[in-house]
mmCIF file of C-alpha atoms in Angstrom:
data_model
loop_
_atom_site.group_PDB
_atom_site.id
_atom_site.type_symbol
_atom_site.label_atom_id
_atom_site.label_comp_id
_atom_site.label_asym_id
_atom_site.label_seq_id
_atom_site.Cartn_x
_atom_site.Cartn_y
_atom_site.Cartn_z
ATOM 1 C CA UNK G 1 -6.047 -16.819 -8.218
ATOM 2 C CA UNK G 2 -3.194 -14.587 -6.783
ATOM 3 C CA UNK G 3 -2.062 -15.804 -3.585
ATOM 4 C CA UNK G 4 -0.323 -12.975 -2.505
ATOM 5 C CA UNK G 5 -3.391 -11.162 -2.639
ATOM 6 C CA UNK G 6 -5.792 -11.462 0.282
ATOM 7 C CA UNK G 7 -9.386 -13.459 -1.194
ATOM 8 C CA UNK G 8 -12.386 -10.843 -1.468
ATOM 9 C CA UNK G 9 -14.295 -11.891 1.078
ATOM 10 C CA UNK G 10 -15.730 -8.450 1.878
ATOM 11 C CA UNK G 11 -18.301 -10.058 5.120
ATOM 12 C CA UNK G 12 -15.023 -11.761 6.707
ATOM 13 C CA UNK G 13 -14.140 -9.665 9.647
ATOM 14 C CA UNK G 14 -12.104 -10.849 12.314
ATOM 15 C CA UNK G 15 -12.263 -8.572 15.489
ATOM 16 C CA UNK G 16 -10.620 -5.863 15.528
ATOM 17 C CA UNK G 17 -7.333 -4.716 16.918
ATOM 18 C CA UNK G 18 -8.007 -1.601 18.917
ATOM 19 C CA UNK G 19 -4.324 -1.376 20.807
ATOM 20 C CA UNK G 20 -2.588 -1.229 17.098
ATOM 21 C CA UNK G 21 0.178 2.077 17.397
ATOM 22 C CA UNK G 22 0.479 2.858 13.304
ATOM 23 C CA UNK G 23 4.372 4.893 13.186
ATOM 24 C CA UNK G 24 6.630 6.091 11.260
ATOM 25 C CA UNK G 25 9.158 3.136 11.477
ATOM 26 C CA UNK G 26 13.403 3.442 12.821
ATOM 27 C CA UNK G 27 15.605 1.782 11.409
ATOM 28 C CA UNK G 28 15.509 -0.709 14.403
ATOM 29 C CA UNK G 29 11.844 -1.826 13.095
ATOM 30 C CA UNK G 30 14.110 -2.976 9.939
ATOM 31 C CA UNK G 31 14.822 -7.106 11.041
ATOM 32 C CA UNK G 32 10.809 -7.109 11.801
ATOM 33 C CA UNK G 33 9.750 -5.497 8.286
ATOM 34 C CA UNK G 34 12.367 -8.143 6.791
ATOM 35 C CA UNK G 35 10.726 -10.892 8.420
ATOM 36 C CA UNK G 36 7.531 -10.035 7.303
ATOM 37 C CA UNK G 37 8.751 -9.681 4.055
ATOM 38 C CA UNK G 38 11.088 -12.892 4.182
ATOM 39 C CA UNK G 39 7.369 -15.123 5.189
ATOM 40 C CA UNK G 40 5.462 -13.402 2.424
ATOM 41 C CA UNK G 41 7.998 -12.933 -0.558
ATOM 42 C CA UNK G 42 10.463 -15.852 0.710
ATOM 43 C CA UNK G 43 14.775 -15.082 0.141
ATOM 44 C CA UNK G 44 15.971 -14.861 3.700
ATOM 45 C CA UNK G 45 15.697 -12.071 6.523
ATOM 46 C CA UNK G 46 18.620 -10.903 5.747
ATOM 47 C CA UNK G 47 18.267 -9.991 2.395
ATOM 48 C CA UNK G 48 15.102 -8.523 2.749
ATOM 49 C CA UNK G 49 16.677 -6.294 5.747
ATOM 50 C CA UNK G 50 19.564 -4.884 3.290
ATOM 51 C CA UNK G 51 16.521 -4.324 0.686
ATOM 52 C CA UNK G 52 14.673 -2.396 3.608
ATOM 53 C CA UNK G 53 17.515 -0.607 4.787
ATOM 54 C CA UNK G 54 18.360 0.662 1.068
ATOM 55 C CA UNK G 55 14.548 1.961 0.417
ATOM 56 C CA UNK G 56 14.700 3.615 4.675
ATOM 57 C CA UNK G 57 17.671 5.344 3.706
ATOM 58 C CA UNK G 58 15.782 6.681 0.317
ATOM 59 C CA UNK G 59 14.441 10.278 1.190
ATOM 60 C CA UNK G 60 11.242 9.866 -1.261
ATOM 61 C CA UNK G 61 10.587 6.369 1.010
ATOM 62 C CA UNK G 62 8.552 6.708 3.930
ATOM 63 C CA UNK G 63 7.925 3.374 6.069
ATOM 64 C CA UNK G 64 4.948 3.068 8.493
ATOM 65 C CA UNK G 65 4.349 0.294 10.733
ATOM 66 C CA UNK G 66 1.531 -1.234 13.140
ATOM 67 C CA UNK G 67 2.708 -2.382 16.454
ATOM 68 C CA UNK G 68 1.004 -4.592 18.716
ATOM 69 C CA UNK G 69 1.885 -5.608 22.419
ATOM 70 C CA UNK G 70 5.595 -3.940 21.372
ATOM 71 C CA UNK G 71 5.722 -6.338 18.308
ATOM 72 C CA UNK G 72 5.681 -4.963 14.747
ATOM 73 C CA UNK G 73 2.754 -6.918 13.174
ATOM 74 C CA UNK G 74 2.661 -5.108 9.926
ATOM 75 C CA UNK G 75 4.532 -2.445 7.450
ATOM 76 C CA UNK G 76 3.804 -0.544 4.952
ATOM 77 C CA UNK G 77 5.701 2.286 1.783
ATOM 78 C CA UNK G 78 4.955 5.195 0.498
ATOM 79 C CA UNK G 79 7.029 5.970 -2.149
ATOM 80 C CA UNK G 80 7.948 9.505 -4.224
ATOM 81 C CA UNK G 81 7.950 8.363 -8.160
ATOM 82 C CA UNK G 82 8.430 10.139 -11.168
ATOM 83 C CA UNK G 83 6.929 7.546 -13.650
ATOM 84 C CA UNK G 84 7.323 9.291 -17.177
ATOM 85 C CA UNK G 85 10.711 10.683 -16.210
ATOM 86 C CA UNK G 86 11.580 7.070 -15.612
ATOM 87 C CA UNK G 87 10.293 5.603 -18.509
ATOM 88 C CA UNK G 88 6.373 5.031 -17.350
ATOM 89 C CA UNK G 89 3.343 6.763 -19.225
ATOM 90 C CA UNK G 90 0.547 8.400 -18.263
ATOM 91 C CA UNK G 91 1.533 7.940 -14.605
ATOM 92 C CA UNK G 92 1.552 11.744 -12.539
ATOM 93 C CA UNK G 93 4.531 12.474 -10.500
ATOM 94 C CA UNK G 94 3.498 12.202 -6.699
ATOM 95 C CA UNK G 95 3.126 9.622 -3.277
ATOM 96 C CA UNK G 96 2.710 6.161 -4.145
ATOM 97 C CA UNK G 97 1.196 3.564 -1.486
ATOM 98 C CA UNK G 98 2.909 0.098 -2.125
ATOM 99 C CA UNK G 99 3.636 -2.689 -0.472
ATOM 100 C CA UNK G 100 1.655 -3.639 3.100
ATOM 101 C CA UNK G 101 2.198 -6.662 4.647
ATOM 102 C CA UNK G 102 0.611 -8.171 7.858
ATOM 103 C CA UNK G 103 1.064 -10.803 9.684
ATOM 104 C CA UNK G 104 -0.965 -13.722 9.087
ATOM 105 C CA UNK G 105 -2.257 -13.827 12.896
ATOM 106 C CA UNK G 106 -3.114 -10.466 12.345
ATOM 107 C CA UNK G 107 -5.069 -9.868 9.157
ATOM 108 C CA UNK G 108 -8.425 -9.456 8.558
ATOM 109 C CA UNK G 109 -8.355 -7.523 12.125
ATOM 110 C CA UNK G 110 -8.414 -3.743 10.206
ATOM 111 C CA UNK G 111 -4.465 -3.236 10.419
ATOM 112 C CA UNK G 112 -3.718 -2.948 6.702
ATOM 113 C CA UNK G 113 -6.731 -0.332 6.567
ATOM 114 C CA UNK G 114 -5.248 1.596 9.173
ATOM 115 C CA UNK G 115 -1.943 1.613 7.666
ATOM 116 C CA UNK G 116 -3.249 2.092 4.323
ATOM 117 C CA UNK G 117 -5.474 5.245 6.696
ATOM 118 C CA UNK G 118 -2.114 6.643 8.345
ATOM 119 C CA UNK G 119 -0.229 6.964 4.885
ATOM 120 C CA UNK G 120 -3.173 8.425 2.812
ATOM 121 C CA UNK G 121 -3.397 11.099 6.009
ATOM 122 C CA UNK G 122 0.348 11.346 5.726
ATOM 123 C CA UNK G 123 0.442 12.517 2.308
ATOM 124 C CA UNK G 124 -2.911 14.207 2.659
ATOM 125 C CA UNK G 125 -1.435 16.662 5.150
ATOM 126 C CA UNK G 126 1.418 17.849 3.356
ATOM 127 C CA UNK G 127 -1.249 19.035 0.248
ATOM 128 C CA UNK G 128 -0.936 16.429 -2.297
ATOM 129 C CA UNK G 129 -2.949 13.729 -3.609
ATOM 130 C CA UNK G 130 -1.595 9.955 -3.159
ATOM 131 C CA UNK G 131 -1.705 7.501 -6.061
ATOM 132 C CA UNK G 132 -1.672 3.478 -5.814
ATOM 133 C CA UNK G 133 -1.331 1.082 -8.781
ATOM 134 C CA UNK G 134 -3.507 -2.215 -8.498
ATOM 135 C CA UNK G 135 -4.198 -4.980 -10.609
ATOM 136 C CA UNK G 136 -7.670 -5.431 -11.363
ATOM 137 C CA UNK G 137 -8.231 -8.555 -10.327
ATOM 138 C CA UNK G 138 -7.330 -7.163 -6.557
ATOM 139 C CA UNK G 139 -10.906 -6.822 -5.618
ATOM 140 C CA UNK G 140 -9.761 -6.407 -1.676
ATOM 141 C CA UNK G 141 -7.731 -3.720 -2.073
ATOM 142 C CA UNK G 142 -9.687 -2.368 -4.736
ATOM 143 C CA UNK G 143 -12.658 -2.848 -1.997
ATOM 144 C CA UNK G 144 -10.308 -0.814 0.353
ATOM 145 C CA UNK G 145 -9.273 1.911 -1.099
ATOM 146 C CA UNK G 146 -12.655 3.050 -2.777
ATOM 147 C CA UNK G 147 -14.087 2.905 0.658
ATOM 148 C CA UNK G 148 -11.008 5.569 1.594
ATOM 149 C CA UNK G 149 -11.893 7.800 -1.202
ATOM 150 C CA UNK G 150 -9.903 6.984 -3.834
ATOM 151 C CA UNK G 151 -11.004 6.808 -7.150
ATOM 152 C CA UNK G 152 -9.852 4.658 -10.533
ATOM 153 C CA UNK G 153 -8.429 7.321 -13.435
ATOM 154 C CA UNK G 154 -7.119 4.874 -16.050
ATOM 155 C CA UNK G 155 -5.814 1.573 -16.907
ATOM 156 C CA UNK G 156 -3.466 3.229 -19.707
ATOM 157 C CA UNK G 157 -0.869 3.946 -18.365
ATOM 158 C CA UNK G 158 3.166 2.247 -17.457
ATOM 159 C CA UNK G 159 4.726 2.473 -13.957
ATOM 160 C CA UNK G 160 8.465 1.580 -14.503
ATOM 161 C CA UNK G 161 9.024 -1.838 -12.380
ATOM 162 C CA UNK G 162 5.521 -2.768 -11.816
ATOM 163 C CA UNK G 163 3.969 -5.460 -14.071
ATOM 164 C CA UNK G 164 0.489 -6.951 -13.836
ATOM 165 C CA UNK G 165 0.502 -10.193 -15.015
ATOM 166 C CA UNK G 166 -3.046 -10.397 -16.666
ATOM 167 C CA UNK G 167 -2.152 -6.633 -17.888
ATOM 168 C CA UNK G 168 -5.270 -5.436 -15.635
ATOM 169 C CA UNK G 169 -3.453 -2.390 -13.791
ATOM 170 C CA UNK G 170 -5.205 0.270 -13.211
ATOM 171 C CA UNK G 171 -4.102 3.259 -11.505
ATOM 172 C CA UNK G 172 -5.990 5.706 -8.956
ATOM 173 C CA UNK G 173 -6.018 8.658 -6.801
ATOM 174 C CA UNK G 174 -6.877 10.138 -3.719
ATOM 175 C CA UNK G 175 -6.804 13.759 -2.975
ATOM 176 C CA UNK G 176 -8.336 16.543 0.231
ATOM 177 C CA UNK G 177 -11.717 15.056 -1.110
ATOM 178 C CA UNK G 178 -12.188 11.285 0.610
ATOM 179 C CA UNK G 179 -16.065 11.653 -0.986
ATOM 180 C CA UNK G 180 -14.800 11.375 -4.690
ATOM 181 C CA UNK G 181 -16.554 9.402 -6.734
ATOM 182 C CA UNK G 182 -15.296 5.764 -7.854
ATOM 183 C CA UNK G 183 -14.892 5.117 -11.753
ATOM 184 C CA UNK G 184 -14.821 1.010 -11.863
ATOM 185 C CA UNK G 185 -12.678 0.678 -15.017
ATOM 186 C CA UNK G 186 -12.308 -3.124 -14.645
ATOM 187 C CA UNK G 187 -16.187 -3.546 -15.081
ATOM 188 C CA UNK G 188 -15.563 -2.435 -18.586
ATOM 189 C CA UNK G 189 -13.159 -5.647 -19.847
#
């Protein structure tokens, strides 16, 4: 089993956080989002706050966090790719959602649904659909994001720097229609 992926445990429900403020992030959210990162990923805080300050200062990076009580509990990219133009396949141009991370404290409380809500509405709102890569074996976030409308399209395709380790990616979209129906391609292997 993946550790860094949260066990599907679809009936586990803490209670929910109903004072969480999802926002674009500053750059003084940076040493917060590197901590985050530093406790999940390991490499030290400030490593992951130069890698975090390279991708804030990208204008096809947008950074949203959740803040709780004035702390930043959680973060999470969207990303502008251009996967065959960078050596993918079968990957459209377009808003990528990668990388959320919440606290430990704070998970299972709804916060990485209502980041992965905020940037889905983000790029809904400026007329284009969003994509997200996910390994197969990811049934949480594959849980997730069918529940938010987005639906599988294939698991042929290459997203330049992304590798699946059991070679079970399968990549999916969400566009102005959250009631699209879900393809499971993984129920086919």
């Amino acid at each position: 089993m993946n550790t860094l992926f949260a066990p599907f445990q679809p009936d586990a429900h803490g209670v929910p956080l109903t004072d969480v403020v999802i926002r674009t992030a500053c750059r003084d959210d940076l040493p917060f989002t590197a901590g985050l990162a530093a406790q999940r990923e390991g490499a030290g805080v400030a490593e992951w706050t130069a890698i975090h300050g390279r991708q804030f200062e990208d204008d096809k990076r947008v950074l949203l966090v959740a803040e709780h009580e004035d702390e930043v509990i959680g973060y999470a990219w969207l990303a502008w790719l251009t996967p065959v133009a960078d050596g993918g396949r079968n990957a459209p141009d377009g808003w990528y959602l990668s990388g959320v991370v919440v606290a430990p404290a704070f998970r299972r409380r709804g916060v990485g649904r209502r980041l992965t809500q905020a940037r889905v509405e983000w790029v809904l709102e400026r007329g284009e659909p969003a994509f997200y890569a996910v390994s197969g074996s990811n049934r949480a976030s594959r849980a997730l994001h069918a529940e938010l409308g987005f639906r599988e399209l294939t698991d042929d395709f290459t997203l330049p720097g992304v590798v699946f380790g059991r070679g079970d990616g399968i990549l999916c979209r969400v566009d102005a229609r959250p009631d699209a129906e879900v393809i499971d391609l993984a129920s086919r292997r």
